[in-house]
Amino acid sequence: MGATAGVAATPRFTRALHAQGRPRAVVIGGGAGGATAARYIAKDSKGAIDVTLIEPTRSYYTCFFSNLYIGGFRTLASIGHSYGGLASDYGVNVVHDWAVGVDRDAREVALAGGGRVPYDRLVVAPGIDLQYDSVPGYSLAAAGRMPHAWKAGTQTTLLKEKVLAMREGGTYVMVAPPNPYRCPPGPYERVSMVAHQLKKTNPTAKIIILDPKEKFSKQGLFMEGWEKHYPGMIEWLPASISGGVTGLNPETGEIETELDTFKADVANVIPAQTAGHIASQAGLTDRSGYCPIVPATMQSRMDEAIHVLGDACIAGDMPKSGFSANSQAKVAAMAVRGALTDAKTFPARFANTCWSLIDTDDGVKVGARYEATDEKIASIDGFISQTGEDAALRKATFEESVGWYAGISADMFG
Ligand code: FAD
């Protein structure tokens, strides 16, 4: 669908860009990083830079708050956003197509629909791709029966439907991802939100987490919350206990570990991740599968005409989050304007907060501020919610996250 739209749109934009003779910034990926970058380059350059955003989907569903949709705290519509405002209010050329190649010598992006989009500076923000075969037996096809729901949209609705339809007293098994992955607290907020649903509709159900890690983000806070709100429902098994997942059968729901075979009524398999495929295709990744960058400008270490943001980049001490991607995008947008116009630039500053909801009005958070050193994006200071906090503070923390969601959505899409 996106490709068809792109075929029609691209030649028109390409001609327009040449005709106007303005420097061209092209952004691949209209998510937390790319949409913010496109909007800031267009807004702050006040028409001096021609900005094109390449994004296949017409509606972007945020992964952030998708767990709250599963928990029944948000509607699907409330986490869906369109690109109309970027085009109408900021003059961004939005091309709904897949970028399928980057010709770094010619400085052109190739589109699935056949068009080519020239750039002076390119921002690459494709998020993650899933390494399905990192979990033995898992595959793209298996995700229809055992959803990952680690990219928001149909996978998220599928997982929610399965949770709501689970047999009484059934078992939900999550296979958690290895580091590094998008949203470190995300799997554990997911479990909290599934537990919240099951407590209402299926209170004898069980949740098992098969985790390749020995510890996880905000672990003390989640464990305290699970004990308080969902006693006896959730069991976390790190690899040192389960021995790790050795196979699974999407037909029967069986998940094998060295310890035992678990029969899942609902399986949520979140495999290992890498930078979105276009990044490696463009030669921007290293052996880690992610993209090394220069922290001060978010420029690729492989190509100074390219900036890489968000989940796809190696962001030092910053976690892979929507907040981080949005923060990095503003640094990159400033650097792009500095390179393409005579706009002033300032030292890079980054920030992140990851909120998680454990149960109604029980919100927790972890975050930090960061600066660019020569080697990496380095943490300056950090904060984290404490165990034993009172209900009023936890409610205020949750409300802060609702305000943040409204703020970042407006910052991305206008
Ligand atoms: P994305 O937002 O994924 O955007 C990438 C875009 O690129 C997509 O729209 C995709 O269609 C497009 N794209 C990919 N390939 C191509 C291509 N070849 N051509 C053109 N376009 C392409 N973060 C938080 O800050 N707070 C939270 O509470 C939070 N909760 C989360 C909960 C869950 C369950 C999950 C899974 C994640 C959560 N995150 C949260 C993490 C957050 O969603 C990601 O870190 C963030 O979306 C990363 O932004 P990005 O721009 O790098 O990638």
Coordinates of C-alpha atoms and ligand atoms in Angstrom, one line a residue:
M1 CA 0.0 0.0 0.0
G2 CA 2.8 2.4 1.0
A3 CA 4.9 1.5 -2.0
T4 CA 2.0 2.3 -4.4
A5 CA 1.6 5.7 -2.8
G6 CA 5.3 6.3 -2.9
V7 CA 5.6 5.7 -6.6
A8 CA 3.2 8.4 -7.4
A9 CA 4.6 10.8 -4.8
T10 CA 8.4 10.5 -5.3
P11 CA 9.0 11.9 -8.8
R12 CA 7.0 15.0 -8.0
F13 CA 9.1 15.6 -4.8
T14 CA 12.3 14.9 -6.6
R15 CA 11.6 17.5 -9.3
A16 CA 10.4 20.0 -6.7
L17 CA 13.6 19.7 -4.7
H18 CA 15.8 20.3 -7.7
A19 CA 13.6 23.2 -8.8
Q20 CA 13.8 25.0 -5.5
G21 CA 17.6 24.7 -5.2
R22 CA 17.4 24.4 -1.4
P23 CA 19.6 22.0 0.6
R24 CA 17.9 18.7 1.0
A25 CA 17.5 16.8 4.3
V26 CA 15.9 13.3 3.9
V27 CA 14.7 11.2 6.9
I28 CA 14.2 7.5 6.7
G29 CA 11.6 6.3 9.3
G30 CA 8.8 8.4 10.8
G31 CA 8.9 7.1 14.4
A32 CA 9.9 8.7 17.7
G33 CA 13.3 9.7 16.2
G34 CA 12.6 10.3 12.5
A35 CA 9.3 12.2 12.9
T36 CA 10.9 14.5 15.5
A37 CA 14.0 15.1 13.4
A38 CA 11.9 15.9 10.3
R39 CA 9.7 18.3 12.3
Y40 CA 12.6 20.1 14.0
I41 CA 14.7 20.5 10.8
A42 CA 11.6 21.9 8.9
K43 CA 10.3 24.1 11.8
D44 CA 13.7 25.6 12.8
S45 CA 15.0 26.2 9.3
K46 CA 11.9 28.1 8.4
G47 CA 11.8 26.8 4.9
A48 CA 15.6 27.1 4.2
I49 CA 15.9 23.3 4.1
D50 CA 13.7 21.0 2.0
V51 CA 12.7 18.1 4.2
T52 CA 11.5 14.7 3.0
L53 CA 10.3 12.0 5.4
I54 CA 10.2 8.4 4.0
E55 CA 7.8 6.2 6.1
P56 CA 5.8 3.2 4.7
T57 CA 2.9 3.4 7.2
R58 CA 0.2 6.1 7.1
S59 CA -0.7 5.6 10.8
Y60 CA 2.1 5.3 13.4
Y61 CA 1.1 3.4 16.5
T62 CA 3.4 4.2 19.4
C63 CA 5.0 1.3 21.2
F64 CA 5.0 3.6 24.2
F65 CA 1.6 3.2 26.0
S66 CA 0.9 0.1 23.9
N67 CA 1.2 -1.9 27.1
L68 CA -1.4 0.4 28.6
Y69 CA -3.7 -0.5 25.7
I70 CA -3.2 -4.2 26.6
G71 CA -4.0 -3.4 30.2
G72 CA -7.2 -1.5 29.2
F73 CA -5.9 1.9 30.2
R74 CA -5.8 3.4 26.7
T75 CA -7.7 2.8 23.5
L76 CA -5.9 1.8 20.3
A77 CA -7.0 5.1 18.6
S78 CA -5.3 7.1 21.4
I79 CA -1.9 5.7 20.5
G80 CA -2.3 6.1 16.7
H81 CA -0.9 9.2 14.9
S82 CA -0.9 10.4 11.3
Y83 CA 1.6 12.4 9.3
G84 CA -0.9 15.0 8.0
G85 CA 0.3 17.8 10.4
L86 CA 4.0 17.4 9.4
A87 CA 3.0 18.0 5.8
S88 CA 0.4 20.7 6.2
D89 CA 1.9 22.7 9.1
Y90 CA 5.7 22.2 8.5
G91 CA 5.9 21.6 4.8
V92 CA 7.6 18.2 5.2
N93 CA 7.3 16.1 2.0
V94 CA 5.9 12.9 3.4
V95 CA 6.6 9.9 1.1
H96 CA 4.7 6.7 2.1
D97 CA 7.1 4.1 0.8
W98 CA 10.0 1.8 2.0
A99 CA 13.5 3.0 1.6
V100 CA 15.2 -0.1 0.1
G101 CA 18.8 1.2 -0.5
V102 CA 21.1 4.1 0.1
D103 CA 23.6 5.1 -2.6
R104 CA 26.1 6.9 -0.4
D105 CA 28.3 8.0 -3.3
A106 CA 25.4 9.5 -5.3
R107 CA 23.7 10.6 -2.1
E108 CA 20.3 9.1 -3.0
V109 CA 17.8 6.9 -1.3
A110 CA 16.1 4.2 -3.4
L111 CA 12.4 3.5 -2.8
A112 CA 10.6 0.3 -3.1
G113 CA 8.3 2.0 -5.6
G114 CA 11.2 2.7 -7.9
G115 CA 11.8 6.4 -7.2
R116 CA 15.1 7.9 -5.9
V117 CA 15.3 10.7 -3.4
P118 CA 18.5 12.8 -3.4
Y119 CA 19.9 14.2 -0.2
D120 CA 22.6 16.5 1.1
R121 CA 22.1 15.1 4.7
L122 CA 20.3 11.9 5.5
V123 CA 18.8 10.9 8.8
V124 CA 18.4 7.2 9.3
A125 CA 15.9 6.2 12.0
P126 CA 14.3 2.9 11.1
G127 CA 14.0 1.6 14.7
I128 CA 14.7 -2.2 15.2
D129 CA 14.2 -5.4 13.3
L130 CA 13.5 -8.6 15.1
Q131 CA 15.9 -11.6 14.9
Y132 CA 13.2 -14.2 14.8
D133 CA 15.6 -17.1 14.7
S134 CA 17.4 -16.0 17.9
V135 CA 14.6 -18.1 19.7
P136 CA 14.9 -21.7 18.3
G137 CA 11.7 -22.5 16.5
Y138 CA 10.4 -18.9 16.3
S139 CA 9.8 -17.2 12.9
L140 CA 7.9 -14.5 11.2
A141 CA 5.1 -17.0 10.5
A142 CA 5.1 -18.1 14.2
A143 CA 4.5 -14.5 15.2
G144 CA 0.9 -15.0 14.1
R145 CA 0.4 -17.6 16.8
M146 CA 2.9 -16.3 19.3
P147 CA 2.9 -12.5 18.9
H148 CA 5.9 -10.5 19.9
A149 CA 4.0 -7.2 19.9
W150 CA 7.4 -5.4 19.9
K151 CA 6.3 -3.3 17.0
A152 CA 3.0 -1.7 17.7
G153 CA -0.2 -2.2 15.6
T154 CA -1.7 -5.5 14.6
Q155 CA 0.7 -7.5 16.7
T156 CA -0.5 -5.5 19.8
T157 CA -4.1 -6.1 19.1
L158 CA -3.5 -9.8 18.4
L159 CA -1.8 -10.2 21.7
K160 CA -4.5 -8.4 23.6
E161 CA -7.2 -10.5 21.9
K162 CA -5.4 -13.7 23.0
V163 CA -5.0 -12.5 26.6
L164 CA -8.8 -11.7 26.8
A165 CA -9.7 -15.0 25.2
M166 CA -7.4 -17.1 27.3
R167 CA -9.0 -20.2 29.0
E168 CA -9.8 -19.9 32.6
G169 CA -6.7 -20.7 34.7
G170 CA -4.5 -20.7 31.6
T171 CA -0.8 -19.8 31.4
Y172 CA 0.7 -16.8 29.7
V173 CA 4.4 -17.4 28.9
M174 CA 6.6 -14.5 27.9
V175 CA 10.0 -15.2 26.3
A176 CA 11.9 -12.0 27.2
P177 CA 14.6 -10.6 24.9
P178 CA 18.4 -10.5 25.6
N179 CA 20.2 -7.1 25.9
P180 CA 20.4 -4.8 24.1
Y181 CA 16.7 -4.3 23.1
R182 CA 14.1 -1.6 22.7
C183 CA 12.7 -0.4 26.0
P184 CA 14.5 -2.2 28.9
P185 CA 11.5 -2.0 31.3
G186 CA 9.0 -2.8 28.5
P187 CA 8.6 -6.6 29.0
Y188 CA 8.0 -6.2 32.7
E189 CA 5.5 -3.4 32.2
R190 CA 3.9 -5.7 29.7
V191 CA 3.6 -8.5 32.3
S192 CA 2.1 -6.0 34.8
M193 CA -0.5 -4.9 32.3
V194 CA -1.4 -8.5 31.3
A195 CA -1.7 -9.3 35.0
H196 CA -4.0 -6.3 35.5
Q197 CA -6.3 -7.7 32.8
L198 CA -6.2 -11.2 34.1
K199 CA -6.9 -10.2 37.7
K200 CA -10.2 -8.8 36.5
T201 CA -11.2 -11.5 34.0
N202 CA -9.2 -14.6 34.8
P203 CA -7.8 -14.5 38.3
T204 CA -6.6 -18.1 38.5
A205 CA -4.4 -17.6 35.4
K206 CA -0.6 -17.7 35.7
I207 CA 2.2 -15.7 34.0
I208 CA 5.7 -17.2 33.5
I209 CA 8.6 -15.1 32.2
L210 CA 11.4 -17.1 30.6
D211 CA 14.2 -14.5 30.7
P212 CA 17.7 -14.9 29.1
K213 CA 18.9 -12.2 31.5
E214 CA 19.8 -12.5 35.2
K215 CA 18.4 -9.1 36.1
F216 CA 16.2 -6.5 34.5
S217 CA 15.4 -2.8 34.6
K218 CA 13.5 -1.5 37.7
Q219 CA 13.5 -5.1 39.0
G220 CA 13.0 -4.3 42.7
L221 CA 10.1 -2.0 41.8
F222 CA 8.4 -4.5 39.6
M223 CA 8.9 -7.4 42.0
E224 CA 7.5 -5.3 44.9
G225 CA 4.5 -4.3 42.7
W226 CA 3.8 -7.9 41.5
E227 CA 3.8 -9.1 45.1
K228 CA 1.5 -6.3 46.2
H229 CA -1.0 -6.4 43.3
Y230 CA -0.8 -9.8 41.8
P231 CA 0.4 -12.2 44.6
G232 CA 1.3 -15.7 43.3
M233 CA 0.4 -14.9 39.7
I234 CA 3.8 -14.1 38.2
E235 CA 6.9 -16.3 38.1
W236 CA 10.2 -14.9 36.7
L237 CA 12.7 -17.6 35.6
P238 CA 16.2 -16.3 34.6
A239 CA 18.3 -18.4 32.3
S240 CA 20.3 -19.7 35.3
I241 CA 17.1 -21.5 36.5
S242 CA 15.4 -22.4 33.2
G243 CA 18.6 -23.1 31.2
G244 CA 17.2 -21.0 28.4
V245 CA 14.7 -21.7 25.6
T246 CA 15.8 -24.6 23.4
G247 CA 12.8 -24.8 21.2
L248 CA 9.1 -24.0 20.7
N249 CA 6.1 -25.3 18.8
P250 CA 3.7 -22.5 17.6
E251 CA 1.0 -25.2 16.9
T252 CA 0.9 -26.6 20.4
G253 CA 2.1 -23.6 22.4
E254 CA 4.9 -25.7 23.9
I255 CA 8.1 -23.9 24.9
E256 CA 11.0 -26.0 25.8
T257 CA 13.8 -25.1 28.2
E258 CA 16.5 -27.2 29.7
L259 CA 14.5 -27.2 32.9
D260 CA 11.1 -28.1 31.6
T261 CA 8.6 -27.8 28.8
F262 CA 6.0 -25.0 29.4
K263 CA 2.6 -25.2 27.8
A264 CA 1.5 -21.7 26.9
D265 CA -2.1 -20.8 26.4
V266 CA -0.8 -17.5 25.3
A267 CA 2.8 -17.1 24.3
N268 CA 4.5 -13.7 23.9
V269 CA 7.9 -14.3 22.3
I270 CA 10.1 -11.2 22.1
P271 CA 13.3 -12.2 20.2
A272 CA 16.7 -10.5 20.0
Q273 CA 16.9 -7.3 18.0
T274 CA 19.1 -5.4 15.6
A275 CA 19.0 -2.0 13.9
G276 CA 16.2 -1.8 11.2
H277 CA 17.4 -3.6 8.1
I278 CA 18.0 -0.5 5.9
A279 CA 20.8 0.6 8.3
S280 CA 22.9 -2.6 7.7
Q281 CA 22.0 -2.4 4.0
A282 CA 23.4 1.1 3.9
G283 CA 26.6 -0.2 5.6
L284 CA 26.0 1.8 8.7
T285 CA 26.1 -1.0 11.3
D286 CA 29.0 -2.7 13.0
R287 CA 29.3 -6.3 14.2
S288 CA 26.9 -5.5 17.0
G289 CA 24.1 -5.1 14.5
Y290 CA 23.7 -1.4 15.5
C291 CA 25.1 1.9 14.2
P292 CA 28.1 3.6 15.8
I293 CA 27.7 7.4 15.9
V294 CA 29.6 10.6 16.8
P295 CA 27.7 11.6 20.0
A296 CA 28.0 15.4 19.5
T297 CA 26.1 15.3 16.2
M298 CA 24.6 11.8 15.9
Q299 CA 26.5 11.5 12.7
S300 CA 27.3 8.0 11.5
R301 CA 30.9 6.9 12.1
M302 CA 30.7 5.3 8.6
D303 CA 29.5 8.4 6.7
E304 CA 29.5 12.0 7.9
A305 CA 26.6 12.9 5.5
I306 CA 24.4 10.5 7.5
H307 CA 23.0 10.8 11.0
V308 CA 21.5 7.8 12.8
L309 CA 19.0 8.1 15.6
G310 CA 16.9 6.1 18.1
D311 CA 16.9 2.4 18.5
A312 CA 19.1 1.8 15.5
C313 CA 22.1 3.7 16.9
I314 CA 24.7 2.8 19.6
A315 CA 23.7 5.4 22.1
G316 CA 26.3 4.7 24.9
D317 CA 24.6 5.0 28.3
M318 CA 21.2 5.9 26.9
P319 CA 18.6 3.1 26.7
K320 CA 16.6 2.4 23.5
S321 CA 13.5 4.4 24.2
G322 CA 11.1 6.8 22.5
F323 CA 12.2 9.5 24.9
S324 CA 15.9 8.9 24.0
A325 CA 15.1 8.8 20.2
N326 CA 13.2 12.1 20.5
S327 CA 16.1 13.7 22.5
Q328 CA 18.7 12.5 20.0
A329 CA 16.6 13.7 17.1
K330 CA 16.8 17.3 18.4
V331 CA 20.6 17.1 18.6
A332 CA 20.7 15.7 15.0
A333 CA 18.3 18.3 13.7
M334 CA 20.5 21.0 15.1
A335 CA 23.6 19.5 13.5
V336 CA 21.8 19.1 10.2
R337 CA 20.8 22.8 10.2
G338 CA 24.3 23.8 11.2
A339 CA 25.7 21.8 8.3
L340 CA 23.2 22.9 5.6
T341 CA 22.6 26.5 6.6
D342 CA 24.5 29.0 8.8
A343 CA 22.4 28.1 11.9
K344 CA 24.3 28.3 15.2
T345 CA 24.9 25.0 17.0
F346 CA 25.2 24.3 20.8
P347 CA 26.8 21.4 22.8
A348 CA 24.7 18.3 22.7
R349 CA 22.5 17.6 25.7
F350 CA 20.3 14.5 26.0
A351 CA 17.7 13.3 28.5
N352 CA 15.6 10.2 29.1
T353 CA 12.9 9.0 31.4
C354 CA 11.2 5.6 31.2
W355 CA 7.9 5.4 33.1
S356 CA 6.1 2.1 33.7
L357 CA 2.7 1.4 35.0
I358 CA 2.4 -1.6 37.4
D359 CA -1.3 -1.3 38.3
T360 CA -3.9 1.4 38.5
D361 CA -2.2 4.7 39.6
D362 CA 1.0 2.8 40.5
G363 CA 3.6 4.4 38.2
V364 CA 7.4 4.2 38.5
K365 CA 10.2 5.8 36.6
V366 CA 13.9 5.7 35.9
G367 CA 15.9 8.3 34.0
A368 CA 19.0 10.4 33.5
R369 CA 20.6 13.3 31.7
Y370 CA 23.5 12.8 29.3
E371 CA 26.3 14.6 27.5
A372 CA 28.4 13.9 24.4
T373 CA 31.9 12.7 25.1
D374 CA 34.3 11.7 22.3
E375 CA 33.6 8.0 22.9
K376 CA 29.9 7.8 23.8
I377 CA 26.8 9.5 25.1
A378 CA 27.6 9.5 28.8
S379 CA 25.3 9.7 31.7
I380 CA 25.7 12.8 33.9
D381 CA 23.2 11.9 36.6
G382 CA 20.2 9.7 37.1
F383 CA 17.2 9.0 39.2
I384 CA 14.9 6.0 39.9
S385 CA 11.6 5.5 41.9
Q386 CA 12.1 3.9 45.3
T387 CA 10.4 0.8 46.7
G388 CA 7.9 1.6 49.4
E389 CA 6.8 5.0 48.0
D390 CA 3.4 6.2 49.0
A391 CA 0.3 5.9 46.8
A392 CA 0.1 9.7 46.1
L393 CA 3.7 9.8 44.7
R394 CA 3.0 6.8 42.6
K395 CA -0.2 8.4 41.2
A396 CA 1.7 11.6 40.5
T397 CA 4.4 9.6 38.7
F398 CA 1.7 8.0 36.5
E399 CA 0.1 11.3 35.8
E400 CA 3.6 12.7 34.8
S401 CA 3.8 9.9 32.2
V402 CA 0.4 10.8 30.7
G403 CA 1.6 14.4 30.3
W404 CA 4.8 13.1 28.8
Y405 CA 2.9 11.0 26.2
A406 CA 0.9 14.1 25.1
G407 CA 4.1 16.2 24.9
I408 CA 6.1 13.7 22.9
S409 CA 3.3 13.1 20.5
A410 CA 2.9 16.8 19.8
D411 CA 6.7 17.1 19.5
M412 CA 6.8 14.3 16.9
F413 CA 3.7 15.1 14.8
G414 CA 2.9 18.8 15.6
Ligands
FAD1 P1 10.4 3.6 15.7 O1 9.6 4.5 16.6 O2 10.1 2.2 15.7 O3 10.3 4.2 14.3 C1 10.9 3.6 13.2 C2 10.1 3.9 11.9 O4 10.9 3.6 10.8 C3 8.8 3.1 11.8 O5 7.7 3.9 11.7 C4 9.1 2.2 10.6 O6 7.9 2.0 9.8 C5 10.1 3.0 9.8 N1 10.9 2.3 8.9 C6 11.6 1.1 9.2 N2 12.3 0.7 8.1 C7 12.1 1.6 7.1 C8 12.5 1.7 5.8 N3 13.3 0.8 5.2 N4 12.0 2.8 5.1 C9 11.2 3.7 5.6 N5 10.8 3.6 6.9 C10 11.2 2.6 7.7 N6 9.8 4.2 25.0 C11 9.6 5.3 25.9 O7 10.3 6.3 25.8 N7 8.7 5.2 26.8 C12 7.9 4.1 26.9 O8 7.0 4.0 27.8 C13 8.1 3.0 26.0 N8 7.3 1.9 26.1 C14 7.5 0.9 25.2 C15 6.7 -0.2 25.3 C16 6.8 -1.3 24.4 C17 6.0 -2.5 24.5 C18 7.8 -1.2 23.4 C19 8.0 -2.3 22.4 C20 8.6 -0.1 23.3 C21 8.5 1.0 24.2 N9 9.3 2.1 24.1 C22 9.1 3.1 25.0 C23 10.4 2.2 23.2 C24 10.1 3.0 22.0 O9 8.9 2.6 21.3 C25 11.2 3.0 21.0 O10 12.5 3.1 21.6 C26 11.1 4.1 19.9 O11 9.9 3.9 19.2 C27 12.3 4.2 19.1 O12 12.1 5.2 18.1 P2 12.8 5.0 16.6 O13 12.4 6.3 15.9 O14 14.2 4.6 16.7 O15 12.0 3.8 16.0

